[in-house]
């Protein structure tokens, strides 16, 4: 395990991706082995600043083995590790037991920290970091409250691992099947048709030719099942183990749960510092230069103890007109504005006196498609697109405001409420807010889904749909649009209508749905006004 020195060409490439490197030359040692408590050997790569002596350390625990990557992907992946060492931190990137070893990460992370605490290069100050699964493993390690932990900096995740698999009480089918296929079926690509396969507990075989145990586990347990409790670290926010930096994107599938974490920390009366950053990114396209600069400043302040420590509670990128970054020292619950749906397909700033129901028919055999969505890929979901083909479907209802007389600036949590009806015992209500430009194209702003299984659906059930956080400015002359449907397949699994278990259901029921509009209790959206 003799170290190798990172050469100048590598450094230049990394600087293009992650921003300026620090003054230290970097030595890499591959094949570093840490034994878990049960004797399992956890392997990693250690980056050290040459001649740094005892230094603070950064731990990244990853389910992805760089040895399996294409050279350019491996180089990008290792770039952050090298960047940390160039700035005077030891950085250990360690491969987890498997690509889905969720339940082992707390114990394995704890064993790794104890190993680091015994190393001659470690000065006793630790930072935990990473994006996506790496963020989960950071929170799992933080849950053991190591004495050396000084700061946490995570991205594209939340402390609640499980809710994003079961959004609104449904099932994130595209995410579950595609991600598990990549991890457990040698990178298999899922085509279009396996998502339509019934029952869903056979869709993994239809997609890859083999049973995927983690996909099956997600089907076997819903989001409320105690089985998953060990993966929910949200309670740590009530008594944070260290200062918290968290970064996410408006188009990430974790955005709602990221915001729940932010709200929970804001309710705390403690004095542990925290900072949330949310940018114009989907899950796989976080800007590494922005992320690295934020994390480095955070760790320099709270791990090394040398930074200025002047951080706002929230930094967000406002989308829409006059897009750009905004910084808030503190977060205060915003004032709100409400738009009301009417029976003539308008969004009004006051409720219509005419209370009615707006109806549609949902056929799971021809499900409303998920368009303009992105689960974890690298495509663009923030740009303009034509939603006409979706809006013209018979199973979609659309409500549009008049052109705005002045800009509408929103920042915070949005939600919608109505009374929902169905002649089926189980039905989904999907809502999407769009910014309609003067040329008719639209930009995604927010969306949410709710699965309702209730014998009272025929008589109507009051519902509230979480639309997640918004940071958007609608231009004068633009219009707000609300799209209403009963699903977005395959992003969310289609509700077959009979209330049967998601994994084994096969009977399809055509359902007649409706929402109440008009009056104070009709369909309405509550938006947060930016301060």
Short mmCIF file of C-alpha atoms in Angstrom, two decimals:
data_model
loop_
_atom_site.label_atom_id
_atom_site.label_comp_id
_atom_site.label_asym_id
_atom_site.label_seq_id
_atom_site.Cartn_x
_atom_site.Cartn_y
_atom_site.Cartn_z
CA UNK A 1 0.00 0.00 0.00
CA UNK A 2 2.67 2.51 -0.97
CA UNK A 3 1.21 5.96 -1.68
CA UNK A 4 1.16 7.61 -5.10
CA UNK A 5 1.37 11.35 -5.62
CA UNK A 6 -1.32 13.20 -7.59
CA UNK A 7 0.37 14.84 -10.59
CA UNK A 8 -0.13 18.34 -11.97
CA UNK A 9 -2.32 17.22 -14.87
CA UNK A 10 -4.72 15.52 -12.47
CA UNK A 11 -4.83 18.64 -10.34
CA UNK A 12 -5.69 20.84 -13.32
CA UNK A 13 -8.54 18.51 -14.33
CA UNK A 14 -9.91 18.48 -10.80
CA UNK A 15 -9.77 22.28 -10.57
CA UNK A 16 -11.91 22.53 -13.70
CA UNK A 17 -14.54 20.39 -11.97
CA UNK A 18 -14.34 21.35 -8.29
CA UNK A 19 -12.74 24.77 -8.26
CA UNK A 20 -9.35 25.90 -6.97
CA UNK A 21 -7.33 23.32 -5.06
CA UNK A 22 -5.39 24.06 -1.91
CA UNK A 23 -1.61 24.38 -1.46
CA UNK A 24 -0.85 20.80 -0.45
CA UNK A 25 0.38 18.08 -2.76
CA UNK A 26 -1.67 14.93 -2.32
CA UNK A 27 -0.66 11.34 -1.67
CA UNK A 28 -3.17 8.53 -2.37
CA UNK A 29 -3.07 5.13 -0.70
CA UNK A 30 -5.37 2.46 -2.18
CA UNK A 31 -6.49 -0.74 -0.49
CA UNK A 32 -6.93 0.74 3.00
CA UNK A 33 -8.78 -1.87 5.06
CA UNK A 34 -10.94 -1.19 8.11
CA UNK A 35 -12.47 -4.13 9.93
CA UNK A 36 -16.12 -3.77 10.91
CA UNK A 37 -17.28 -4.99 14.30
CA UNK A 38 -18.20 -8.38 12.82
CA UNK A 39 -14.86 -8.73 11.03
CA UNK A 40 -16.08 -7.69 7.57
CA UNK A 41 -13.32 -5.89 5.67
CA UNK A 42 -14.28 -2.42 4.46
CA UNK A 43 -11.95 -1.16 1.74
CA UNK A 44 -11.13 2.38 0.82
CA UNK A 45 -8.74 4.97 -0.57
CA UNK A 46 -6.98 7.44 1.71
CA UNK A 47 -5.84 10.88 0.51
CA UNK A 48 -3.37 12.75 2.70
CA UNK A 49 -1.84 16.21 2.36
CA UNK A 50 1.87 15.61 1.92
CA UNK A 51 3.81 16.81 4.94
CA UNK A 52 0.63 17.83 6.73
CA UNK A 53 1.38 16.03 9.97
CA UNK A 54 -1.69 15.59 12.17
CA UNK A 55 -4.69 16.98 10.30
CA UNK A 56 -8.49 17.04 10.51
CA UNK A 57 -10.25 14.35 8.51
CA UNK A 58 -13.19 13.93 6.16
CA UNK A 59 -15.05 10.63 5.79
CA UNK A 60 -17.06 9.65 2.70
CA UNK A 61 -18.72 6.24 2.70
CA UNK A 62 -19.96 5.11 -0.70
CA UNK A 63 -21.75 2.09 -2.18
CA UNK A 64 -19.95 2.69 -5.47
CA UNK A 65 -16.57 1.07 -6.13
CA UNK A 66 -14.41 3.36 -8.28
CA UNK A 67 -12.69 0.30 -9.75
CA UNK A 68 -15.92 -0.46 -11.64
CA UNK A 69 -16.18 3.04 -13.20
CA UNK A 70 -15.09 4.25 -16.60
CA UNK A 71 -11.77 6.12 -16.23
CA UNK A 72 -13.32 9.58 -16.64
CA UNK A 73 -16.06 8.81 -14.10
CA UNK A 74 -13.54 7.40 -11.62
CA UNK A 75 -11.42 10.53 -12.05
CA UNK A 76 -14.39 12.79 -11.31
CA UNK A 77 -15.44 10.64 -8.35
CA UNK A 78 -11.93 10.81 -6.83
CA UNK A 79 -11.68 14.53 -7.57
CA UNK A 80 -13.47 15.55 -4.38
CA UNK A 81 -11.30 13.22 -2.29
CA UNK A 82 -8.16 14.79 -3.72
CA UNK A 83 -9.61 18.29 -3.32
CA UNK A 84 -10.10 17.78 0.41
CA UNK A 85 -6.52 16.62 0.86
CA UNK A 86 -5.18 19.56 -1.15
CA UNK A 87 -6.82 21.84 1.41
CA UNK A 88 -5.14 20.12 4.33
CA UNK A 89 -7.67 17.45 5.28
CA UNK A 90 -7.14 13.71 5.36
CA UNK A 91 -9.95 12.16 3.32
CA UNK A 92 -10.99 8.53 3.45
CA UNK A 93 -13.46 7.33 0.82
CA UNK A 94 -14.65 3.88 1.77
CA UNK A 95 -16.78 1.39 -0.14
CA UNK A 96 -19.73 0.03 1.84
CA UNK A 97 -20.47 -3.68 2.13
CA UNK A 98 -22.84 -3.68 -0.82
CA UNK A 99 -24.70 -1.16 -2.94
CA UNK A 100 -27.75 -1.56 -0.69
CA UNK A 101 -26.32 -2.25 2.78
CA UNK A 102 -28.48 0.42 4.43
CA UNK A 103 -28.95 -1.34 7.73
CA UNK A 104 -25.20 -1.80 8.28
CA UNK A 105 -24.13 1.80 7.70
CA UNK A 106 -24.43 3.12 11.25
CA UNK A 107 -22.33 0.34 12.79
CA UNK A 108 -19.82 0.27 9.93
CA UNK A 109 -19.50 4.05 9.97
CA UNK A 110 -18.89 3.98 13.71
CA UNK A 111 -16.20 1.30 13.35
CA UNK A 112 -14.51 3.37 10.65
CA UNK A 113 -14.49 6.51 12.79
CA UNK A 114 -12.97 4.59 15.68
CA UNK A 115 -10.26 3.35 13.31
CA UNK A 116 -9.59 6.89 12.08
CA UNK A 117 -9.34 8.16 15.65
CA UNK A 118 -6.41 5.79 16.18
CA UNK A 119 -4.41 6.88 13.10
CA UNK A 120 -1.21 8.92 13.51
CA UNK A 121 -2.32 11.48 10.91
CA UNK A 122 -5.64 12.31 12.62
CA UNK A 123 -5.82 15.34 14.92
CA UNK A 124 -9.18 14.46 16.48
CA UNK A 125 -11.48 16.63 14.34
CA UNK A 126 -13.86 14.92 11.89
CA UNK A 127 -16.27 16.03 9.17
CA UNK A 128 -18.85 13.75 7.51
CA UNK A 129 -19.83 14.48 3.94
CA UNK A 130 -21.29 13.11 0.73
CA UNK A 131 -24.17 13.33 -1.71
CA UNK A 132 -27.08 10.91 -2.27
CA UNK A 133 -26.28 7.52 -0.67
CA UNK A 134 -23.07 9.04 0.69
CA UNK A 135 -25.23 11.53 2.56
CA UNK A 136 -27.31 8.71 4.00
CA UNK A 137 -24.20 6.93 5.24
CA UNK A 138 -23.02 10.24 6.76
CA UNK A 139 -26.25 10.56 8.74
CA UNK A 140 -26.07 6.90 9.75
CA UNK A 141 -22.56 7.50 11.12
CA UNK A 142 -23.63 10.76 12.78
CA UNK A 143 -26.42 8.89 14.56
CA UNK A 144 -23.75 7.13 16.64
CA UNK A 145 -22.56 10.58 17.82
CA UNK A 146 -18.78 10.14 17.56
CA UNK A 147 -16.89 12.35 19.99
CA UNK A 148 -14.61 13.56 17.17
CA UNK A 149 -17.48 14.73 14.94
CA UNK A 150 -17.34 18.50 14.41
CA UNK A 151 -19.52 19.11 11.34
CA UNK A 152 -21.79 17.49 8.74
CA UNK A 153 -22.11 18.55 5.09
CA UNK A 154 -24.49 16.48 2.97
CA UNK A 155 -26.25 16.90 -0.36
CA UNK A 156 -29.17 15.59 -2.45
CA UNK A 157 -30.73 13.69 0.43
CA UNK A 158 -32.65 14.14 3.65
CA UNK A 159 -32.41 12.64 7.11
CA UNK A 160 -35.54 10.59 6.33
CA UNK A 161 -34.35 7.97 3.86
CA UNK A 162 -37.66 6.19 3.39
CA UNK A 163 -40.34 8.79 2.55
CA UNK A 164 -38.87 9.49 -0.88
CA UNK A 165 -39.51 5.85 -1.81
CA UNK A 166 -43.21 6.20 -0.95
CA UNK A 167 -44.20 9.74 -1.97
CA UNK A 168 -47.66 10.70 -0.82
CA UNK A 169 -48.27 7.15 0.36
CA UNK A 170 -47.72 5.64 -3.09
CA UNK A 171 -44.63 4.00 -4.55
CA UNK A 172 -41.76 5.62 -6.49
CA UNK A 173 -41.74 2.89 -9.13
CA UNK A 174 -39.32 4.36 -11.66
CA UNK A 175 -36.77 5.21 -8.98
CA UNK A 176 -37.07 1.87 -7.20
CA UNK A 177 -36.82 -0.34 -10.27
CA UNK A 178 -34.28 1.62 -12.30
CA UNK A 179 -31.88 2.29 -9.41
CA UNK A 180 -32.03 -1.27 -8.08
CA UNK A 181 -31.50 -2.68 -11.56
CA UNK A 182 -28.36 -0.60 -11.97
CA UNK A 183 -27.03 -1.62 -8.54
CA UNK A 184 -28.01 -5.28 -8.41
CA UNK A 185 -28.24 -6.40 -12.04
CA UNK A 186 -24.85 -5.29 -13.37
CA UNK A 187 -26.03 -1.93 -14.60
CA UNK A 188 -29.08 -3.22 -16.48
CA UNK A 189 -31.16 -0.58 -18.22
CA UNK A 190 -34.90 -0.77 -17.61
CA UNK A 191 -36.90 -0.39 -20.82
CA UNK A 192 -40.35 1.13 -21.09
CA UNK A 193 -42.54 -1.95 -20.72
CA UNK A 194 -41.39 -3.49 -17.39
CA UNK A 195 -42.95 -0.52 -15.57
CA UNK A 196 -46.33 -1.67 -16.93
CA UNK A 197 -45.83 -5.25 -15.79
CA UNK A 198 -48.31 -6.66 -13.27
CA UNK A 199 -47.94 -7.72 -10.59
CA UNK A 200 -45.17 -5.31 -9.67
CA UNK A 201 -43.35 -7.94 -7.64
CA UNK A 202 -42.49 -9.60 -10.95
CA UNK A 203 -41.46 -6.41 -12.77
CA UNK A 204 -37.82 -6.82 -11.71
CA UNK A 205 -37.64 -10.18 -13.48
CA UNK A 206 -39.40 -8.69 -16.51
CA UNK A 207 -36.81 -5.90 -16.59
CA UNK A 208 -33.59 -7.74 -15.82
CA UNK A 209 -34.28 -11.48 -15.91
CA UNK A 210 -33.54 -11.81 -12.21
CA UNK A 211 -35.13 -11.09 -8.83
CA UNK A 212 -33.76 -7.94 -7.20
CA UNK A 213 -33.91 -8.39 -3.45
CA UNK A 214 -33.81 -4.72 -2.54
CA UNK A 215 -36.61 -3.88 -4.98
CA UNK A 216 -38.62 -6.71 -3.41
CA UNK A 217 -37.88 -5.36 0.06
CA UNK A 218 -39.24 -1.94 -0.89
CA UNK A 219 -42.42 -3.54 -2.23
CA UNK A 220 -42.85 -5.74 0.84
CA UNK A 221 -42.84 -2.78 3.25
CA UNK A 222 -44.60 0.55 2.85
CA UNK A 223 -43.36 3.86 4.19
CA UNK A 224 -45.12 3.48 7.55
CA UNK A 225 -43.71 0.02 8.24
CA UNK A 226 -41.53 -0.16 11.39
CA UNK A 227 -39.13 -2.21 9.26
CA UNK A 228 -37.65 1.06 7.99
CA UNK A 229 -37.45 2.95 11.28
CA UNK A 230 -33.72 2.34 11.64
CA UNK A 231 -33.16 4.35 8.43
CA UNK A 232 -34.92 7.49 9.64
CA UNK A 233 -32.53 9.93 11.30
CA UNK A 234 -34.87 12.93 11.40
CA UNK A 235 -34.94 12.91 15.20
CA UNK A 236 -31.26 13.89 15.15
CA UNK A 237 -32.39 17.34 14.06
CA UNK A 238 -34.04 17.88 17.44
CA UNK A 239 -30.61 17.63 19.06
CA UNK A 240 -28.06 17.91 16.23
CA UNK A 241 -24.75 16.13 16.85
CA UNK A 242 -22.80 18.84 14.96
CA UNK A 243 -23.30 21.91 12.75
CA UNK A 244 -25.25 20.96 9.62
CA UNK A 245 -24.84 22.06 6.01
CA UNK A 246 -27.25 20.50 3.55
CA UNK A 247 -27.47 21.10 -0.21
CA UNK A 248 -30.27 20.08 -2.56
CA UNK A 249 -32.00 21.00 -5.82
CA UNK A 250 -35.45 22.22 -6.80
CA UNK A 251 -35.77 19.21 -9.14
CA UNK A 252 -34.39 16.54 -6.83
CA UNK A 253 -36.78 13.84 -5.66
CA UNK A 254 -35.68 14.59 -2.07
CA UNK A 255 -36.63 18.28 -2.20
CA UNK A 256 -39.81 18.01 -0.08
CA UNK A 257 -38.07 15.98 2.61
CA UNK A 258 -35.04 18.30 2.49
CA UNK A 259 -37.44 21.14 3.26
CA UNK A 260 -39.03 19.18 6.09
CA UNK A 261 -35.55 18.95 7.62
CA UNK A 262 -35.11 22.70 7.22
CA UNK A 263 -38.45 23.42 8.88
CA UNK A 264 -37.66 21.02 11.73
CA UNK A 265 -34.35 22.75 12.44
CA UNK A 266 -36.09 26.13 12.32
CA UNK A 267 -38.48 24.95 15.03
CA UNK A 268 -35.56 24.11 17.29
CA UNK A 269 -34.49 26.54 19.98
CA UNK A 270 -30.96 25.14 20.12
CA UNK A 271 -27.83 26.99 19.06
CA UNK A 272 -26.22 24.41 16.72
CA UNK A 273 -25.46 26.22 13.43
CA UNK A 274 -27.15 25.07 10.23
CA UNK A 275 -27.27 26.19 6.63
CA UNK A 276 -29.39 24.94 3.73
CA UNK A 277 -28.58 25.57 0.06
CA UNK A 278 -31.01 24.75 -2.74
CA UNK A 279 -30.12 25.29 -6.39
CA UNK A 280 -31.52 24.69 -9.90
CA UNK A 281 -30.45 21.05 -9.98
CA UNK A 282 -31.88 17.57 -10.31
CA UNK A 283 -30.43 14.68 -8.34
CA UNK A 284 -27.45 13.87 -10.56
CA UNK A 285 -26.46 17.35 -11.71
CA UNK A 286 -25.42 19.14 -8.52
CA UNK A 287 -22.83 21.78 -9.44
CA UNK A 288 -19.60 20.42 -7.87
CA UNK A 289 -17.90 23.83 -7.78
CA UNK A 290 -20.70 25.39 -5.74
CA UNK A 291 -21.04 22.33 -3.54
CA UNK A 292 -17.30 22.06 -2.85
CA UNK A 293 -16.98 25.77 -2.05
CA UNK A 294 -19.89 25.57 0.40
CA UNK A 295 -18.61 22.43 2.10
CA UNK A 296 -15.03 23.66 2.32
CA UNK A 297 -16.12 26.94 3.95
CA UNK A 298 -18.33 24.99 6.37
CA UNK A 299 -15.58 22.56 7.41
CA UNK A 300 -12.93 25.27 7.61
CA UNK A 301 -15.19 27.02 10.11
CA UNK A 302 -16.59 24.15 12.16
CA UNK A 303 -14.06 21.33 11.74
CA UNK A 304 -10.83 23.28 11.49
CA UNK A 305 -12.10 26.28 13.45
CA UNK A 306 -10.51 28.81 11.15
CA UNK A 307 -13.36 30.13 9.01
CA UNK A 308 -15.31 33.33 9.43
CA UNK A 309 -18.51 31.56 10.42
CA UNK A 310 -20.81 34.03 8.67
CA UNK A 311 -23.45 31.83 7.12
CA UNK A 312 -27.06 32.54 6.35
CA UNK A 313 -29.61 29.92 7.30
CA UNK A 314 -30.79 29.63 3.68
CA UNK A 315 -29.24 30.24 0.30
CA UNK A 316 -31.54 29.53 -2.63
CA UNK A 317 -31.51 29.99 -6.37
CA UNK A 318 -34.68 31.73 -7.48
CA UNK A 319 -35.94 30.21 -10.73
CA UNK A 320 -38.16 31.92 -13.26
CA UNK A 321 -37.73 35.56 -14.26
CA UNK A 322 -34.65 37.40 -12.90
CA UNK A 323 -33.17 34.06 -11.83
CA UNK A 324 -30.30 34.14 -9.38
CA UNK A 325 -29.02 33.37 -5.90
CA UNK A 326 -30.55 34.82 -2.72
CA UNK A 327 -29.21 34.63 0.83
CA UNK A 328 -31.29 34.85 4.01
CA UNK A 329 -29.64 35.19 7.42
CA UNK A 330 -32.68 33.73 9.13
CA UNK A 331 -35.86 32.06 8.00
CA UNK A 332 -39.24 33.35 9.13
CA UNK A 333 -42.51 31.77 8.11
CA UNK A 334 -43.69 33.77 5.11
CA UNK A 335 -46.99 35.40 4.45
CA UNK A 336 -49.08 33.52 1.92
CA UNK A 337 -51.28 34.08 -1.07
CA UNK A 338 -54.02 31.71 -2.24
CA UNK A 339 -55.26 30.88 -5.72
CA UNK A 340 -58.66 29.20 -6.12
CA UNK A 341 -59.77 26.84 -8.89
CA UNK A 342 -63.13 27.56 -10.50
CA UNK A 343 -65.53 25.44 -12.51
CA UNK A 344 -64.62 27.32 -15.70
CA UNK A 345 -60.97 26.19 -15.44
CA UNK A 346 -59.57 29.41 -14.02
CA UNK A 347 -57.27 30.13 -11.10
CA UNK A 348 -58.67 33.12 -9.23
CA UNK A 349 -57.36 35.25 -6.38
CA UNK A 350 -60.71 34.89 -4.59
CA UNK A 351 -63.03 31.88 -4.36
CA UNK A 352 -65.88 31.61 -6.84
CA UNK A 353 -69.38 31.57 -5.34
CA UNK A 354 -70.29 28.62 -7.58
CA UNK A 355 -69.37 25.39 -5.78
CA UNK A 356 -69.19 22.40 -8.11
CA UNK A 357 -67.20 19.27 -8.83
CA UNK A 358 -64.72 18.95 -11.69
CA UNK A 359 -64.69 15.35 -12.88
CA UNK A 360 -62.53 13.02 -14.94
CA UNK A 361 -62.13 9.31 -15.61
CA UNK A 362 -58.90 7.49 -14.82
CA UNK A 363 -58.07 4.22 -16.55
CA UNK A 364 -54.98 2.45 -15.13
CA UNK A 365 -54.70 0.55 -18.42
CA UNK A 366 -53.91 3.91 -20.08
CA UNK A 367 -52.32 5.81 -17.18
CA UNK A 368 -51.61 9.52 -17.19
CA UNK A 369 -47.89 9.66 -18.10
CA UNK A 370 -45.10 11.28 -16.14
CA UNK A 371 -43.69 13.89 -18.49
CA UNK A 372 -41.21 16.60 -17.55
CA UNK A 373 -39.99 14.40 -14.69
CA UNK A 374 -36.53 13.15 -13.83
CA UNK A 375 -35.83 10.61 -11.12
CA UNK A 376 -32.05 10.55 -10.76
CA UNK A 377 -30.75 11.16 -14.28
CA UNK A 378 -28.87 14.05 -15.82
CA UNK A 379 -31.49 15.51 -18.17
CA UNK A 380 -32.91 19.03 -17.97
CA UNK A 381 -36.20 19.37 -16.10
CA UNK A 382 -35.84 23.06 -15.37
CA UNK A 383 -36.20 24.44 -18.88
CA UNK A 384 -39.22 25.33 -20.99
CA UNK A 385 -41.33 22.57 -22.52
CA UNK A 386 -44.66 21.99 -24.23
CA UNK A 387 -47.20 20.45 -21.86
CA UNK A 388 -49.97 20.59 -24.45
CA UNK A 389 -50.04 16.83 -25.20
CA UNK A 390 -50.42 16.11 -21.48
CA UNK A 391 -53.02 18.79 -20.86
CA UNK A 392 -55.17 17.63 -23.77
CA UNK A 393 -55.65 14.16 -22.31
CA UNK A 394 -59.18 13.31 -21.17
CA UNK A 395 -57.88 12.28 -17.72
CA UNK A 396 -56.27 15.67 -17.01
CA UNK A 397 -57.89 18.87 -15.80
CA UNK A 398 -56.19 22.25 -16.14
CA UNK A 399 -56.77 25.55 -14.31
CA UNK A 400 -55.02 28.73 -15.47
CA UNK A 401 -54.83 32.22 -14.04
CA UNK A 402 -55.18 35.47 -15.93
CA UNK A 403 -51.88 37.10 -16.95
CA UNK A 404 -50.21 38.54 -13.86
CA UNK A 405 -50.27 42.33 -13.63
CA UNK A 406 -47.00 42.35 -11.70
CA UNK A 407 -44.29 39.79 -10.82
CA UNK A 408 -45.14 37.18 -8.19
CA UNK A 409 -42.14 36.21 -6.05
CA UNK A 410 -42.48 32.97 -4.05
CA UNK A 411 -40.17 31.33 -1.51
CA UNK A 412 -41.09 28.60 0.94
CA UNK A 413 -43.46 25.68 1.29
CA UNK A 414 -46.53 25.31 -0.96
CA UNK A 415 -49.57 23.11 -0.53
CA UNK A 416 -53.00 22.49 -2.01
CA UNK A 417 -56.29 21.42 -0.45
CA UNK A 418 -59.69 20.28 -1.67
CA UNK A 419 -62.31 17.57 -1.23
CA UNK A 420 -61.45 14.54 -3.35
CA UNK A 421 -64.04 12.08 -4.69
CA UNK A 422 -63.84 8.67 -6.36
CA UNK A 423 -66.13 5.73 -6.97
CA UNK A 424 -63.11 3.50 -6.31
CA UNK A 425 -61.93 2.67 -2.77
CA UNK A 426 -58.42 3.90 -3.59
CA UNK A 427 -57.35 6.79 -5.82
CA UNK A 428 -54.45 9.16 -6.38
CA UNK A 429 -54.55 12.94 -6.69
CA UNK A 430 -51.62 14.44 -8.58
CA UNK A 431 -51.09 18.21 -8.80
CA UNK A 432 -48.48 20.21 -10.70
CA UNK A 433 -47.87 23.96 -10.74
CA UNK A 434 -46.49 25.46 -13.95
CA UNK A 435 -45.28 28.89 -15.00
CA UNK A 436 -46.90 29.64 -18.37
CA UNK A 437 -44.81 31.92 -20.56
CA UNK A 438 -46.35 34.29 -23.10
CA UNK A 439 -45.47 31.90 -25.94
CA UNK A 440 -47.44 29.08 -24.27
CA UNK A 441 -44.46 27.05 -23.13
CA UNK A 442 -44.24 26.15 -19.46
CA UNK A 443 -41.64 25.77 -16.74
CA UNK A 444 -41.93 23.32 -13.84
CA UNK A 445 -42.42 24.96 -10.45
CA UNK A 446 -43.72 22.33 -8.00
CA UNK A 447 -45.74 19.14 -7.84
CA UNK A 448 -47.04 16.56 -5.41
CA UNK A 449 -49.13 13.42 -5.19
CA UNK A 450 -51.38 11.88 -2.55
CA UNK A 451 -52.73 8.32 -2.43
CA UNK A 452 -56.10 8.11 -0.68
CA UNK A 453 -57.51 4.73 0.35
CA UNK A 454 -60.74 5.42 2.17
CA UNK A 455 -64.25 3.90 2.05
CA UNK A 456 -65.59 7.45 2.24
CA UNK A 457 -64.17 8.52 -1.12
CA UNK A 458 -67.56 8.24 -2.73
CA UNK A 459 -68.89 10.93 -0.40
CA UNK A 460 -65.70 12.98 -0.56
CA UNK A 461 -62.59 13.12 1.60
CA UNK A 462 -60.87 16.40 2.61
CA UNK A 463 -57.26 16.21 1.48
CA UNK A 464 -54.09 18.30 1.53
CA UNK A 465 -51.31 17.73 -1.00
CA UNK A 466 -47.74 18.67 -0.14
CA UNK A 467 -46.26 20.52 -3.12
CA UNK A 468 -42.88 20.92 -1.50
CA UNK A 469 -40.69 24.01 -1.49
CA UNK A 470 -40.80 26.77 -4.11
CA UNK A 471 -38.30 29.49 -4.92
CA UNK A 472 -39.64 31.05 -8.11
CA UNK A 473 -40.59 34.41 -9.60
CA UNK A 474 -43.45 34.56 -12.11
CA UNK A 475 -43.00 37.46 -14.52
CA UNK A 476 -45.68 40.06 -15.18
CA UNK A 477 -47.70 38.78 -18.11
CA UNK A 478 -47.07 35.14 -17.20
CA UNK A 479 -49.85 32.89 -15.93
CA UNK A 480 -50.00 30.25 -13.22
CA UNK A 481 -51.32 26.86 -14.23
CA UNK A 482 -52.46 23.95 -12.09
CA UNK A 483 -52.55 20.51 -13.70
CA UNK A 484 -54.78 17.96 -11.94
CA UNK A 485 -54.70 14.23 -12.64
CA UNK A 486 -54.78 10.84 -10.96
CA UNK A 487 -51.19 9.86 -11.49
CA UNK A 488 -47.89 10.29 -13.30
CA UNK A 489 -46.74 6.86 -14.47
CA UNK A 490 -44.12 5.38 -14.23
CA UNK A 491 -42.54 8.03 -11.99
CA UNK A 492 -45.23 7.00 -9.49
CA UNK A 493 -46.82 3.59 -9.74
CA UNK A 494 -50.37 3.69 -11.08
CA UNK A 495 -53.15 3.17 -8.59
CA UNK A 496 -55.17 0.21 -9.86
CA UNK A 497 -58.16 1.39 -7.84
CA UNK A 498 -59.04 -1.57 -5.66
CA UNK A 499 -56.87 -0.86 -2.62
CA UNK A 500 -54.97 -4.14 -2.98
CA UNK A 501 -51.32 -4.52 -1.92
CA UNK A 502 -49.00 -2.68 -4.29
CA UNK A 503 -46.73 -5.68 -4.82
CA UNK A 504 -49.35 -8.22 -5.86
CA UNK A 505 -52.28 -6.21 -7.27
CA UNK A 506 -53.35 -7.12 -10.80
CA UNK A 507 -57.05 -6.16 -11.04
CA UNK A 508 -57.56 -2.88 -12.87
CA UNK A 509 -60.54 -0.69 -12.13
CA UNK A 510 -61.59 2.32 -14.17
CA UNK A 511 -62.32 5.07 -11.66
CA UNK A 512 -64.40 8.24 -11.87
CA UNK A 513 -62.70 10.99 -9.88
CA UNK A 514 -63.58 14.55 -8.96
CA UNK A 515 -62.39 17.50 -6.93
CA UNK A 516 -64.51 20.20 -5.36
CA UNK A 517 -64.01 23.70 -6.78
CA UNK A 518 -65.54 27.03 -5.78
CA UNK A 519 -66.31 28.27 -2.33
CA UNK A 520 -63.83 28.56 0.52
CA UNK A 521 -63.29 24.78 0.69
CA UNK A 522 -62.86 24.11 -3.02
CA UNK A 523 -59.53 23.35 -4.69
CA UNK A 524 -57.01 25.98 -3.69
CA UNK A 525 -53.24 26.42 -3.65
CA UNK A 526 -51.45 28.23 -0.85
CA UNK A 527 -48.21 29.85 -1.96
CA UNK A 528 -45.49 31.41 0.25
CA UNK A 529 -44.57 34.99 -0.57
CA UNK A 530 -40.85 35.74 -0.69
CA UNK A 531 -39.62 38.17 1.96
#
